[in-house]
Coordinates of C-alpha atoms in Angstrom, one line a residue:
X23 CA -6.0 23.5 -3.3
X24 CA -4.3 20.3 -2.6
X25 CA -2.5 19.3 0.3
X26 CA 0.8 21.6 -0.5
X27 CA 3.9 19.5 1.4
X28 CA 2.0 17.0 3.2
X29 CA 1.4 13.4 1.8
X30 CA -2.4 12.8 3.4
X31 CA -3.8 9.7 2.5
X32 CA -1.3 8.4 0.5
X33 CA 2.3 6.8 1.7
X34 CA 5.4 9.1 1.2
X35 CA 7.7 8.1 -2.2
X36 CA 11.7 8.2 -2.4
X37 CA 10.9 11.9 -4.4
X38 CA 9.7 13.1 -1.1
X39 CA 12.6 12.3 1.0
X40 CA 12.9 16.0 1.1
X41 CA 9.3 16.4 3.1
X42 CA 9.9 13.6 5.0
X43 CA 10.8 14.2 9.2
X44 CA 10.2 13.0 12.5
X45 CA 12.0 9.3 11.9
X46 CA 15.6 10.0 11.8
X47 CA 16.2 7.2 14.3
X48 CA 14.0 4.8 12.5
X49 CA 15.6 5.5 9.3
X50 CA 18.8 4.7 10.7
X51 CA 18.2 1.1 11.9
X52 CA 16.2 -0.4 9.9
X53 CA 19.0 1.1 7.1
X54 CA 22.0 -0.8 8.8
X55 CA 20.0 -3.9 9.5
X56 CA 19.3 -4.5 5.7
X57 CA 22.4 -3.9 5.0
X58 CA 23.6 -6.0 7.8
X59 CA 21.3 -9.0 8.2
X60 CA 20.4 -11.1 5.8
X61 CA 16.8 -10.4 6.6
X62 CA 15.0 -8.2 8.0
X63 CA 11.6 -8.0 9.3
X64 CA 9.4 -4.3 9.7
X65 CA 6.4 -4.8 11.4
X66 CA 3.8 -2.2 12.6
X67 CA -0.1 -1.3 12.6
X68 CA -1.4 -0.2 9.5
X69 CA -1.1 3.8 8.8
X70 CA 2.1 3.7 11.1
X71 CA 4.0 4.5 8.3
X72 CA 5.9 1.8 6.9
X73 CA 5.9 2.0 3.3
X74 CA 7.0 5.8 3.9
X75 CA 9.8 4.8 5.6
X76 CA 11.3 2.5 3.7
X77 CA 10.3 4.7 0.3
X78 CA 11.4 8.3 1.6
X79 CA 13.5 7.8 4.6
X80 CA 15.5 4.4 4.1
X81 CA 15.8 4.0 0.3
X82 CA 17.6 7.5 -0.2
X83 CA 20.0 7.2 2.8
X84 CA 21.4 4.2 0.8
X85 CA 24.1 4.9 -2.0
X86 CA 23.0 2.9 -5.5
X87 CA 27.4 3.0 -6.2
X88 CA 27.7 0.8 -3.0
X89 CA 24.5 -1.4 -3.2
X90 CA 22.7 -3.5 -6.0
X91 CA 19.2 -2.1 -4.9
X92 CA 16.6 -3.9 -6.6
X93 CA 12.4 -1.9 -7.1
X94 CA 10.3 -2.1 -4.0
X95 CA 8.3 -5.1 -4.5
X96 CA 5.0 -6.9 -3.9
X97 CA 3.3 -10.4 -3.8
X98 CA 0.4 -8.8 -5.8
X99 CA 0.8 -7.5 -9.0
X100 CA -2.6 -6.1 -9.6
X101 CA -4.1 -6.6 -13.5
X102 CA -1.1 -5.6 -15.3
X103 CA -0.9 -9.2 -17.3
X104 CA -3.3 -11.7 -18.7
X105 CA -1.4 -14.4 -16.3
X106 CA -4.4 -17.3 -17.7
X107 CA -1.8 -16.7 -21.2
X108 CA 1.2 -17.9 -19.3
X109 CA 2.7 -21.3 -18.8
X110 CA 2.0 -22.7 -14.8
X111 CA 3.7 -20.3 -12.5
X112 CA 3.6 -19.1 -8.8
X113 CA 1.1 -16.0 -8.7
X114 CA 3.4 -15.0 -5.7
X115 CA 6.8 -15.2 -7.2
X116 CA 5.5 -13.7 -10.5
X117 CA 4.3 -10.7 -9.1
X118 CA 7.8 -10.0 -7.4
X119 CA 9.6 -10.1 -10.2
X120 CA 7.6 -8.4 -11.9
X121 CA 8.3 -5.8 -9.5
X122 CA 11.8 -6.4 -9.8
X123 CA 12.1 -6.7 -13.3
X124 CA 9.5 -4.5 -14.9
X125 CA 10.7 -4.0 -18.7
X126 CA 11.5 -8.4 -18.7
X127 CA 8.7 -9.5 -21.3
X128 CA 6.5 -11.9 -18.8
X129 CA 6.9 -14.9 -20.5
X130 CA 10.3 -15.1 -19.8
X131 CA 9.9 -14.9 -15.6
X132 CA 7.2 -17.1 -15.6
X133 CA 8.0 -20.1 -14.1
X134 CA 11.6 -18.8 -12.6
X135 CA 11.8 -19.0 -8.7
X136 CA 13.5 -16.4 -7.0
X137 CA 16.9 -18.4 -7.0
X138 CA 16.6 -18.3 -10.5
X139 CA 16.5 -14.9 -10.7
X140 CA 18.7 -13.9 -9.2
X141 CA 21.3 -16.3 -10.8
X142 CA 20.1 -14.9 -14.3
X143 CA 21.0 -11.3 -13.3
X144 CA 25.0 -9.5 -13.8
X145 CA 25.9 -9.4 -10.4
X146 CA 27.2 -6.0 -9.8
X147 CA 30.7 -5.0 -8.2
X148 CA 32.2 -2.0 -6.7
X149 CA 35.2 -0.1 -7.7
X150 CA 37.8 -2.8 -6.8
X151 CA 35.8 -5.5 -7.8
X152 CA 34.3 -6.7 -5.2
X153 CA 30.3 -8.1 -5.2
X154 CA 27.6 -5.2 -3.7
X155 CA 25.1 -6.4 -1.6
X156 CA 21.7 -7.0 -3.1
X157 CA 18.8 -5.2 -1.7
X158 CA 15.0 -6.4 -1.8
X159 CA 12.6 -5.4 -0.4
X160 CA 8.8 -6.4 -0.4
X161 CA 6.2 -4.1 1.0
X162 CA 2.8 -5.2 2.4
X163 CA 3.5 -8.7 2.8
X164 CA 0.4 -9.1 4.8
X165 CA -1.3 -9.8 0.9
X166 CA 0.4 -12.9 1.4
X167 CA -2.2 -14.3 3.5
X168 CA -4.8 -12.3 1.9
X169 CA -7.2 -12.4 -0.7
X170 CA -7.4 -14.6 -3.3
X171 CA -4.6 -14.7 -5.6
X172 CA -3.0 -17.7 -4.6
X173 CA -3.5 -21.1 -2.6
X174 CA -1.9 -22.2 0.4
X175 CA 0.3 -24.5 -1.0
X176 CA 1.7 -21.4 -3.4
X177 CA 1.8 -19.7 -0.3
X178 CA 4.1 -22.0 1.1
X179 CA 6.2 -22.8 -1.6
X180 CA 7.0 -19.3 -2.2
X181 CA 8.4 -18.7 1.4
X182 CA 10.4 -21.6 1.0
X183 CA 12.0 -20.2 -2.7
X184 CA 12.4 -16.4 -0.5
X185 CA 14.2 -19.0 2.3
X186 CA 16.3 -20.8 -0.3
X187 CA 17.1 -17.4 -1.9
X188 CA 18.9 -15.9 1.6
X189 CA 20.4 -20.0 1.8
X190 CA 21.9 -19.9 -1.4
X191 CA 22.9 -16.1 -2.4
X192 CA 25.2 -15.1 0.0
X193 CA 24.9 -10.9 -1.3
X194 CA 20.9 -11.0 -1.0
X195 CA 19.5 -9.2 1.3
X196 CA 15.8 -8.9 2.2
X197 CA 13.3 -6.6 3.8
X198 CA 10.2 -7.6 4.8
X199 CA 7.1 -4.9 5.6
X200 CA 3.9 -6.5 7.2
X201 CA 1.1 -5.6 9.5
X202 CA 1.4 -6.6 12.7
X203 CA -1.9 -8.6 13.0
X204 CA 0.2 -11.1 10.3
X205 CA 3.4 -10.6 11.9
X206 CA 2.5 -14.5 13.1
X207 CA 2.1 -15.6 9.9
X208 CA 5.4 -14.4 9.1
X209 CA 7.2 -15.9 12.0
X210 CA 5.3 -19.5 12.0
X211 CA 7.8 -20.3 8.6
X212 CA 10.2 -21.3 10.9
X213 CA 12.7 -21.9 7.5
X214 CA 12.5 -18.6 6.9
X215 CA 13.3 -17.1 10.2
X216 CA 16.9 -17.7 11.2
X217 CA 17.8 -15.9 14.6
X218 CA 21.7 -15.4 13.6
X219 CA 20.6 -13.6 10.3
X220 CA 17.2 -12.2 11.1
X221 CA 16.7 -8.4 12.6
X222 CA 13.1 -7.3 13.6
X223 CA 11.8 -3.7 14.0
X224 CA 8.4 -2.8 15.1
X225 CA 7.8 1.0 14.5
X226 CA 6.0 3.1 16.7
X227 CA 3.2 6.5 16.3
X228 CA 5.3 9.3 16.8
X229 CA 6.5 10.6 20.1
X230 CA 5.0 14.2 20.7
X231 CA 8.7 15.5 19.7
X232 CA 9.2 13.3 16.5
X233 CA 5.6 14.8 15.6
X234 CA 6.8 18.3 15.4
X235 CA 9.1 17.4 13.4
X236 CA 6.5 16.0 11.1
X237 CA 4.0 19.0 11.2
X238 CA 7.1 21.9 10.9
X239 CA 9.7 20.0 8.0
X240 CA 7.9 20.3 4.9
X241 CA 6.4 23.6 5.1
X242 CA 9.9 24.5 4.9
X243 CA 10.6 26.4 1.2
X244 CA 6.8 25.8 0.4
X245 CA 6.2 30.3 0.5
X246 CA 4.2 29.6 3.7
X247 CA 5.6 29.4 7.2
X248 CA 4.0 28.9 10.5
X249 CA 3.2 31.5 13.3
X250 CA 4.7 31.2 16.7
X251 CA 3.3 28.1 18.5
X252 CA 1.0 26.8 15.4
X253 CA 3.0 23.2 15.0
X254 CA 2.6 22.7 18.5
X255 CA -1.2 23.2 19.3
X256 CA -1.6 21.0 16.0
X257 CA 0.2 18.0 18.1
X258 CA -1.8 19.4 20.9
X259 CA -5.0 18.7 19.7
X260 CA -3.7 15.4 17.7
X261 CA -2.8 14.2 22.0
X262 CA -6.4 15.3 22.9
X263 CA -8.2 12.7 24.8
X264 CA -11.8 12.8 25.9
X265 CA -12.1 14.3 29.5
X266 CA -9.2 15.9 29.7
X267 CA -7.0 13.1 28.6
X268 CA -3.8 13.2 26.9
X269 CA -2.1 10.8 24.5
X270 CA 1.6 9.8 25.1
X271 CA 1.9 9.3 21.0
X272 CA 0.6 11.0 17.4
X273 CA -1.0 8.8 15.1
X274 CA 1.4 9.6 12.1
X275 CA -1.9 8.4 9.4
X276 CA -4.0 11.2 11.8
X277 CA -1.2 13.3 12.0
X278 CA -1.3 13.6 7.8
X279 CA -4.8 13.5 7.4
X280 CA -5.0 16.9 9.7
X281 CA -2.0 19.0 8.1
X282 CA -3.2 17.7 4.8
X283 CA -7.1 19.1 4.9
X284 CA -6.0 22.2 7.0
X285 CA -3.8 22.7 4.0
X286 CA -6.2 22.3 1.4
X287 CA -8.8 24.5 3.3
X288 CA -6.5 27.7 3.3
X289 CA -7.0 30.6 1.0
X290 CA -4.7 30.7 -2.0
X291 CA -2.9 34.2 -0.8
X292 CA -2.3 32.9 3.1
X293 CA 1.8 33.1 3.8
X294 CA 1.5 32.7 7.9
X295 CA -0.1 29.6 9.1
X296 CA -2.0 31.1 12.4
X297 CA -4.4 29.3 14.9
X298 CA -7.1 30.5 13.4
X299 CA -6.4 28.7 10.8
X300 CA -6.8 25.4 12.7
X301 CA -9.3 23.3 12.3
X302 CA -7.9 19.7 13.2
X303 CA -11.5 18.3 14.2
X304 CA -13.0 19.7 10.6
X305 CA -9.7 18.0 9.0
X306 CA -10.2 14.7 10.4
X307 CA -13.8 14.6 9.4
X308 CA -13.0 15.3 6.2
X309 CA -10.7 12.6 6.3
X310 CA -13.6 10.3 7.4
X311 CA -16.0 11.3 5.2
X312 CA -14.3 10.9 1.8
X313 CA -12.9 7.4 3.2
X314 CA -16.1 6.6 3.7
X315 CA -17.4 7.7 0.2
X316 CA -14.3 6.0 -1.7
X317 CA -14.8 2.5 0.3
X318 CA -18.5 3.0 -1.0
X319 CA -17.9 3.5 -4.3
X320 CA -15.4 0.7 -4.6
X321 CA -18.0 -2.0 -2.9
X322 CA -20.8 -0.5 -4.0
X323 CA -22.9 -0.1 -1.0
X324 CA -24.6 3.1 0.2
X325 CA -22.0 5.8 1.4
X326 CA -24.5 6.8 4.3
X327 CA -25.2 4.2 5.5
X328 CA -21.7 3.3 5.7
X329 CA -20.8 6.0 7.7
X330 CA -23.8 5.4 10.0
X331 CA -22.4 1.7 10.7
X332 CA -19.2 3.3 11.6
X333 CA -20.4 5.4 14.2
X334 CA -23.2 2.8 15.4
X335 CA -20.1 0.4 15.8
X336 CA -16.8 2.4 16.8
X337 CA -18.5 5.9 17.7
X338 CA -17.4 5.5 21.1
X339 CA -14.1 5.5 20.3
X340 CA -12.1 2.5 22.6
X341 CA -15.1 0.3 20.9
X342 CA -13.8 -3.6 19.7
X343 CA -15.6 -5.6 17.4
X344 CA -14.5 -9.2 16.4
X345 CA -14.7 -10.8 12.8
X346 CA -16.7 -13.7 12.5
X347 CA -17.7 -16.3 9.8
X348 CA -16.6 -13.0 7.5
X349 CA -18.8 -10.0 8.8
X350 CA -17.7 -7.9 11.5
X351 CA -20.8 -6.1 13.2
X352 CA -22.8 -7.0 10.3
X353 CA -20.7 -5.9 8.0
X354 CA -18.9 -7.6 5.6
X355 CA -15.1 -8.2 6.1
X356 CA -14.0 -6.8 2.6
X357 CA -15.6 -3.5 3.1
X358 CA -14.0 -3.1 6.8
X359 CA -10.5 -4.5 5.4
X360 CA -11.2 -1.3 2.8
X361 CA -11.4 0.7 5.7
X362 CA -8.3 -0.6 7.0
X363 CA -6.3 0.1 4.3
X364 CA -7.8 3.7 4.1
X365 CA -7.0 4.4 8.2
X366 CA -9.9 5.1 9.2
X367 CA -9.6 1.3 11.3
X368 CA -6.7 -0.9 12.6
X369 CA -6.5 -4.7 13.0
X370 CA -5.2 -7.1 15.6
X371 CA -4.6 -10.6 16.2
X372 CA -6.5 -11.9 19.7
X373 CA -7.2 -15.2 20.6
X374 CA -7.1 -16.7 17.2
X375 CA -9.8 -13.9 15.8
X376 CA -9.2 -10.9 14.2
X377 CA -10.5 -7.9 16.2
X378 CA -11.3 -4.1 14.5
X379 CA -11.3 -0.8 16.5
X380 CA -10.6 3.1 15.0
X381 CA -7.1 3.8 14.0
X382 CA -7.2 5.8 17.1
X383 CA -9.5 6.9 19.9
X384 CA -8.9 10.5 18.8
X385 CA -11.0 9.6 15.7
X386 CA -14.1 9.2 17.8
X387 CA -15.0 12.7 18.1
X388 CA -14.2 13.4 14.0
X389 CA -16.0 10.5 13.6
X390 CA -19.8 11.2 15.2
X391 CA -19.5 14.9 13.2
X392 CA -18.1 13.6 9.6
X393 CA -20.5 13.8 6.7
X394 CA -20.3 12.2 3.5
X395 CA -19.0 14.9 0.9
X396 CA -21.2 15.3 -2.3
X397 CA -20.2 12.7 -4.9
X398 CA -18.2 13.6 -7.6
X399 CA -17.9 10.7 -11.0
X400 CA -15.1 8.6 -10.4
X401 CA -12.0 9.2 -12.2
X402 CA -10.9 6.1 -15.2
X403 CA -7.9 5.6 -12.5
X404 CA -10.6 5.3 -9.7
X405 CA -12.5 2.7 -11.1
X406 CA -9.5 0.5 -12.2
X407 CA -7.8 0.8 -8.5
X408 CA -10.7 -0.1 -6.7
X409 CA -10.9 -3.2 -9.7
X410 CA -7.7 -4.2 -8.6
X411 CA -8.9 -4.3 -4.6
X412 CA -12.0 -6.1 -5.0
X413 CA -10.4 -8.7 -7.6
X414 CA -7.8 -9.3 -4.8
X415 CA -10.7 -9.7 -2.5
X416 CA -11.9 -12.4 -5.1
X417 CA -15.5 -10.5 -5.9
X418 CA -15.0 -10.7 -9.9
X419 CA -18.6 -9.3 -10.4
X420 CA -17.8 -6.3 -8.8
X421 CA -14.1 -6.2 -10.6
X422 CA -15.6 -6.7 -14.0
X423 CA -18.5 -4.0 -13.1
X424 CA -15.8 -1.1 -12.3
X425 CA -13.7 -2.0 -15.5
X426 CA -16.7 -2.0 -17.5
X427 CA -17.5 1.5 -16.6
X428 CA -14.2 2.6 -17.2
X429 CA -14.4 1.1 -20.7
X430 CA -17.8 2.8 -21.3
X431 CA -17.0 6.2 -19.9
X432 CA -16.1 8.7 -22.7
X433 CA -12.5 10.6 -21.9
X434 CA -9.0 10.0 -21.8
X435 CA -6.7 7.0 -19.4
X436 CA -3.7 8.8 -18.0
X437 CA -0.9 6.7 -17.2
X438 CA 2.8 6.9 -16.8
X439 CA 5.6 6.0 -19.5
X440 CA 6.5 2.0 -19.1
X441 CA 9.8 0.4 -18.7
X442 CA 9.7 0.3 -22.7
X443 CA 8.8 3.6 -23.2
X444 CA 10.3 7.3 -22.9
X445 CA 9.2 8.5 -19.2
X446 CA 5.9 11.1 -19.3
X447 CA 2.5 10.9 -19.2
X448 CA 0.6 8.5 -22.2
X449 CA -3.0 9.1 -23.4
X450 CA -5.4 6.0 -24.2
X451 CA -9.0 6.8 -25.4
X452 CA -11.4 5.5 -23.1
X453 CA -15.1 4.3 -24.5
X454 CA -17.2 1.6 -25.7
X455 CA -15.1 -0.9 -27.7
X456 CA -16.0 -1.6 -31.3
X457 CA -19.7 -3.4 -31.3
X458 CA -20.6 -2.7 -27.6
X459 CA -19.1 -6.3 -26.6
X460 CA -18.5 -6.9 -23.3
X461 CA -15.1 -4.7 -22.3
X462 CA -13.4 -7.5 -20.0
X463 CA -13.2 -9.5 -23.4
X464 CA -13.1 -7.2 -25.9
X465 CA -10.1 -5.2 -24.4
X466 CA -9.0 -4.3 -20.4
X467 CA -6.8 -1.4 -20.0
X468 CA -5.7 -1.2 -16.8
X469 CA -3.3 1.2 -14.4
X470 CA -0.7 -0.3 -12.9
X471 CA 0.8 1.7 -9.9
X472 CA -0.3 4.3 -7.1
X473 CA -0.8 8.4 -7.7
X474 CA 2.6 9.8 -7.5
X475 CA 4.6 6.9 -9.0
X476 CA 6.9 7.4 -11.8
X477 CA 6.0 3.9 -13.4
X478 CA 3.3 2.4 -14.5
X479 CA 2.1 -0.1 -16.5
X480 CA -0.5 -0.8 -19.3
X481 CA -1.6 -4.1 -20.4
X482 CA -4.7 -4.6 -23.4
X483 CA -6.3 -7.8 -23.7
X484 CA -7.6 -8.8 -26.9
X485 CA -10.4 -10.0 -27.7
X486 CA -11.5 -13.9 -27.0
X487 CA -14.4 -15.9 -27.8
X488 CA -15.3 -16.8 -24.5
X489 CA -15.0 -14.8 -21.3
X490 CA -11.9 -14.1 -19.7
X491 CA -10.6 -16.1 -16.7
X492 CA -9.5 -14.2 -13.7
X493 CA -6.1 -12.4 -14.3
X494 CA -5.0 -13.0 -10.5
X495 CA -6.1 -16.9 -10.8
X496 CA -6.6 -18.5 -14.4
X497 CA -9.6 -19.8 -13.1
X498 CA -13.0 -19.1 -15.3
X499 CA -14.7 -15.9 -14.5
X500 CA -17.9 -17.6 -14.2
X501 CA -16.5 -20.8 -11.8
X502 CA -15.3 -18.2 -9.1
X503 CA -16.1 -21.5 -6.6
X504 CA -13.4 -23.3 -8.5
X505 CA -10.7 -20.4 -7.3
X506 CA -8.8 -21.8 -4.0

């Protein structure tokens, strides 16, 4: 059984708005601020919730009749495209609109800024003719300073297009999601951040009230319903300290990965949720473990020993390690960044380093009793996400290893319909290409796009005589030195 009305692991999209509590308040000002200020600057720790906000609770509060509301974007557009086929463009501003534009044949956005367009598109009016606002947004903005992708200079330039953008389009309005260890970053482009124009909101864990919320709204209509006093002994034991201790806040990424393993562990005739159906310790284990064995897979380093570092390291639980020279406890950076993004860590910015510590003390416990479930084989859309993540990461041998055993894996691709294409699921063959050549340049299929989305993209790259440069660079796959 999966996890029934909870999101678990993954962020919240605008088709769960209906599942989505405990951040009415939230919702409401970072809504009016976008629509308000020309931009607009989210901020928060990572599994706080952010892209679910803006996906589930802001995006439907805000009428598509009064606004011109353009796709939620990013500065990474993953290995939809063989960019090295393009004329000289902006890695950065190509990815965006991208995102913005999805069905526009690349060739024609390459090379555009993001003042160009946004001149290029109908500007939209409302019934009495007057212009809409314009409504970007661009969600983990931290990949700006990140990876690979791009140099510094890009970087920069791009920032200034975004800044000449909210200068010269007086309708454009733009919302910004980023971690807070890069919330710095952000502010240091002083062009960029204008006081009079600029609104920042930094959101919180959940209070123990705005939690309830969370834990009691979606089982609502899902033919289960909770006994008297189940939500709250599930916040309860989410507040748990050591010795007695109790937590002011709910880790909302905790507060997920609980309801959505307590879920999946009930039996299939259950309609009241009691206490003895609790098992939020068990839940978060589980939540450990297959993070663990997903990080593993997708770096390729052993899944036990993996989880064996994390306890060595953070078992503890208020335990801060510091990254240095690009290892962290031994460890190297990329893998613990992979834990980042799956929650089981958080980052911050402290005098000038990066520092790592547990998404939250309450994971300690979990943590020193997780085990590393039995490996299943990893799914074609496995193998080309965790592609995407370490060819961000700029390890190419590893990116070309996880496409080559989609590409020699016997089964079926499942991806959504494209911007071209009637919406539904699409079936590609997957298997060894035609005389066993090498699958990065005989042909990449890749998914574009997270579980859940409506839209995805599928790109095939024929075959070339010579390997393939790096689809997030143009540089030579076999000159990754050359890649700054």
């Amino acid at each position: 059984m999966d996890g029934g009305p909870y999101a678990g692991p993954r962020p919240f999209a605008t088709r769960d708005a209906h599942r989505f509590f405990g951040r009415s308040p939230s919702v409401a000002w970072v809504a009016k601020a976008w629509q308000e200020r020309k931009l607009t600057i989210l901020s928060g720790s990572s599994g706080v919730g952010k892209t679910s906000l803006i996906q589930a609770g802001v995006l439907p509060q805000l009428s598509a009749g009064r606004f011109d509301i353009l796709p939620m974007g990013r500065v990474f557009d993953g290995l939809a495209f063989p960019v090295a086929a393009l004329p000289d463009h902006n890695p950065y501003t190509f990815a965006l609109l991208r995102a913005w534009r999805p069905t526009e044949p690349p060739t024609r956005l390459a090379g555009l800024t993001v003042s160009d367009f946004l001149r290029r598109r109908k500007s939209r009016t409302d019934w009495y003719g007057n212009p809409v606002a314009t409504l970007a947004a661009i969600d983990q903005f931290e990949q700006l300073f990140q990876g690979t992708i791009g140099t510094a200079e890009q970087r920069d330039a791009f920032v200034a297009e975004l800044a000449e953008a909210l200068d010269a389009h007086h309708e454009f309005h733009l919302l910004i999601s980023v971690r807070d260890e890069h919330l710095p970053d952000v502010v240091s482009y002083s062009r960029l951040m204008h006081d009079a124009v600029t609104d920042r909101f930094r959101l919180q864990p959940f209070t123990p009230e705005a939690a309830l919320d969370a834990v009691r709204g979606p089982v609502t209509g899902s033919g289960r319903f909770f006994a008297e006093g189940v939500p709250e002994e599930i916040v309860r034991e989410l507040r748990a300290g050591p010795a007695g201790t109790v937590y002011d806040t709910v880790e909302p990424a905790l507060l997920q990965a609980a309801c959505f393993h307590s879920w999946r562990a009930l039996p299939g005739d259950h309609g009241a949720i009691t206490t003895e159906d609790l098992a939020v310790n068990r839940a978060l284990a589980e939540f450990v473990g297959e993070a663990v064995l997903e990080t593993a897979h997708e770096h390729s380093v052993p899944a036990e020993g993996l989880l064996s570092w994390l306890r060595s390291t953070f078992g503890g639980g208020g335990s801060t390690v510091e990254e240095r020279s690009g290892q962290v406890a031994g460890l190297s950076a990329v893998v613990v960044r992979a834990l980042q993004s799956r929650h089981v860590l958080k980052a911050e910015w402290r005098s000038g380093a990066r520092h790592y510590r547990l998404q939250h003390e309450r994971l300690a416990g979990p943590l020193r009793s997780a085990t590393v479930p039995s490996p299943e084989a990893p799914t074609a859309e496995d193998s080309l996400r965790a592609a995407e993540y370490v060819l961000f990461e700029g390890d190419l041998g590893r990116a070309h290893a996880h496409a080559e055993s989609v590409m020699s894996s016997p089964g079926e691709i499942r991806v959504a319909g494209t911007g071209r294409q009637p919406a539904g699921e699409h079936r590609l063959r997957a298997g060894p290409p035609g005389g066993g050549r090498d699958p990065l340049s005989q042909g990449r299929r890749v998914l574009r796009g997270r579980p859940g989305q409506r839209r995805g993209r599928l790109a095939v790259r024929r075959h070339r005589a010579r390997p393939p440069p790096c689809a997030a660079t143009g540089s030579p796959r076999w000159t990754p030195s050359r890649r700054r």
